[in-house]
Amino acid sequence: MRYEPNDEDRRRERAYEGFGTREPRCSAPGCSETDWRLLTGSEPDELLCYEHLLMAQGRSPVELQHPAGRHNDPEFTVPFLGNLHRLMDEPKRDWPERTLRNPDGSPMLRAAACVRGVLDWLRLIIDRMLSWVPPLLEAVDERLTELSGPGWWRTLGLPEAMLQ
Amino acid sequence: MTAQPKERMPIAVRAYAAKAPRKKTGGQQWWRSGVEVKPSNFSLTFDTETTVDAAQQLRVGAYQFRERTSLLEEGFFYDPESLSAAELATLRRYATECECVLRTRSEFIDDVFFGLAFQRNAAFVGFNLPFDISRIAEGHDSARRNMRGGFTFKMSGDPQWPRLQVKHLSRTAALIRFAGVEGQRAKRSARKKKRYVPVRRGFFCDVRSLGRAVTGRPDSLKSLADLLETEHRKLDGDHGQELDDEYLMYLRGDVQVTWECFDVLRERYEGYQLRQTSVFHILSEASVGKACLKEMGVRPWRECSGQMTPGQLGVVMSTYYGGRSEVHIRREVRQVLYCDFLSMYPTVSALMSFWRFTIAEGVSRRDATAETRTFLDAVTLDDLARPEAWLQLAVLCQVGPDEDILPVRAAYDEGSQGLSIGLNHLTSRQPLWYTLADVVTSKLLTGRVPRIRRAWRFLPGPIQSCLQPIDILGNPDYRTDPAADDFYRRNVDLRSEVKRAARRATDEQTRRKLNAGQQAMKIAVNATCYGIFVELNVQERAKQAEVTFYGSDGMGTEVHLASVEEEGRYFHPLIATLTTGGARLMLGMAEALTEREGISWALCDTDSMALARPVEMEQAEFIARARRVQEWFEQLNPYERQRGLFKLEDANFGLDGKGGVTDELEPLYCLAVSAKRYVLFNVDADGRPVLRKASGHGLGHLSAPYGPDDAPVSILEPQVDLRDDLGVERWQYDLWYRIAQAALEGHPQQVDFDGLPGFEKKAMSRYAATTPRLARWFKSHNDGRPYREQVRPFGFLNAFLAKSRGQLGLPADSEPPRAVAPYDHDPAESLRYCFDRETCESVDPEQLKSYRQALAQYHLHPEAKFLGGDYVDTGELQRRHMEVAYVEHIGKEANRWEEQFHLGEDPQAQVVYGRSGRQEARFAREVRGTIRRLGVRRTARETGLSLGLVSQLSRGKAPLTARTLCALRCVGVESD
């Protein structure tokens, strides 16, 4: 079998090396951001997430994102907080270079960029909003089975409609 | 004890060399210290198969790329020029059938080695990685800077990928890392923001090194897999044969077994709970020791306050000698009781409370001359049976030796430049420093108190503040608090508890886990109590640099050397020297006790001694007296749960016929030739020797002339396990059997080698080109050959022993051939390709020694350290009486010993600092006075030195080399 590498692995490793830790965390008080894509800095104890970096530089934490890319549709922008802007733009690194830059202004490539932009949004939303749920449900089920035994839902008196 | 007539001879002591302070560049610090990112969850495991000619070039390799334990890609890579069309077709078919990816070597390097693994910070795993790396490289050169003495390998023609640097450390360990890439590592924007981008050094795990460190045994992949009980085991296969499915399955299996061993070893290491040290930094047992100290928060002594001055360190280093290893009754069969001290170095450390020094915030020193003299005057053998007496021994003494018995390091054998240490009578006009334990030993053995000129007592500073308790093996029941417990004592006690629990365990998994745990404890204790405290690594430099060394007089002398010693992290020479001094005192006490009991001893070796029955004494009487010696030591036992400090080895007991021993003592006999060269055996009803323990010393470098299956039937089969109990290979067992048999039959000088199957073959040693210096041997062989056909670093070769110049009838100006050949298990096969490494011409096998010729005098090997140790001498050896001609200062002993072994003794391999400045000035004054008295012309005539040189000497303008001093002896200049 041939492994098809994901370039994100390479970028992640490079980032960890730059941070000097495999467990990076924003050092700003009250911020718990740990996503490597959002952090900057080169000392493990002095990392900042993008939003806090913007604030530290006296800039606004809100930025304008180009969903289809600056070259494909320079006018359509959506305001996002800095960290989210970075997350939205991260998948663009994996876009084909011609689609992202569209040097000749091809309408086909512009259309491709729009579709890719929407897909990236949906993936991010699905990933951010739903990906944490299945492991949580599984962990809770395991714990409840430990506490109340198999068939725990029968002893909890849950409404019948929920058990269908 | 009466001393023999004096022999005037130079002696050598260790010195401390301070590094010149690093010049400040004035620039901003651009590195980030103390931070390292762990490897990712990816790993690349690979192995290679090579041709069996001198070049050992790559034929085919196999690899696995994994994320954690899941296999992402498995494949083969090959060198297109090494495989025939048929072999390539076989390989293609096999790879397709097994769903493996097939790549050429360069595709593997660019797409997998760098493209997948390097880019993802994967761990690189292999068994004997330096060899495999060398096989897949495109070129090599000598490494520079920190890796000087190692190699740098060009892996790819693509300049974006870095080179690989490999530096050989020992037979089982090497430092491996990526070099920096060419050009800027960081983008311009990152550089402007001063954002740090580190050099990616990579994470390499040689399973052989890790296996040795974690299991404590040097193992092949096969035996390691057996020991670790991995799911798959190494298959048997012949190297160099034509590629077929079986061979490829064997190769693929090797990669799988290597991965499984790595996985088990990593898991086992994680069980040690040493979280602050990555498994990729574990190169030896000493690494485990250092990791233990780090985990407990023990700060290295050199980072604490309360430091010694370099001069004081020079004094401390001058007192350092290794373990005592001697033979006392030579080449005479004597009944013995073979005893060894329980964990000798940890025991001495526990008795002398060295753990307190280890965790102290520095040490302080005070003058203790008067109290030491009083102590020495009063101390008796029985006083030393009280543990409190041992707490008084953290003292170094400046002694005026006058026939005292002290450790002496000298070139005892006139034919050899090699230094060895013997406990001899010593007289010196120049005062010398020794540990108090050595001085007490002298008093016990001579009955006289050595003359003490000065004494320093060392006291530990306050306990370090950041120490952390650790749960050994992650078990809270085995908690050790470094601030409250003596780590060594606690660990030895815990280990005996774990061993007992393992014996009681009913299920196999628990037993295995507990046994692995007790082995880990053993490694941790031994590795933390001694070696790391005297760790000095010799760094070679491109050109000579100024080094200031401090010797036994505490004065600094500047010399220019091309190599410099660098201290290990936990360097603390005071603990090291006091530990080995204490161990020598233990043996000295045992020797004094044997004398008091009216018995003798045949040999001693670091922590063991064979007590010998005098010829006229009854056996029962001997046993009773030897038992009294043993029991005497029990008063000193520092452990709560471990009995038997000077305990009987298993070799003393009868065999139960099932591989174990009974509780009954069986008469044991010893035949000792020289230090570390001995055999212990019982005698059966037919008068045949039943070997119980034998030494491989002086044999280990030779490849086995025959395998266990070819052993002669006339020799009694080994009755105990060859590796674990006897400690030798089968052919070595047979050799010792014949030596013991000859001694029992009354003709000890004529050993019968007839019937030993391979002894007519040419004697062969296995060799690997592990340093650039060794690889240069093959320069003329390599000239004009394409790289893939050249002899490359870490390649295996066989070296043969040539007959001497006299035996070959060569003229005085020509040298016997230096014969090497491609590696092969079978000497006859290897011999077909034998060539002289200097001239590249083939060597006539008639010019080489056979095993029989090479080992003809093995059983007569002289013991130069003592009198009465010549080839045919037998019986009790006498101590020599050394008079110090002058003191030479040296660095680490046994530096590059492997290289020296293959190249022959190399005086340059030993770091020699020379004489101290004060001595040098005294010689210079004496030389100038003599030349003035005799005149320049007469001095030149009588010494054979040139007029110019003598003239320069008279003005103090020429250096006093050893050769000059030797020549000046005939005009009465005495170099003392």
Tab-separated table of C-alpha atoms in Angstrom, chain A residues 5 22 162:
chain	number	residue	atom	x	y	z
A	5	PRO	CA	0.821	12.052	2.640
A	22	ARG	CA	4.310	19.712	21.276
A	162	MET	CA	-35.896	9.282	23.613
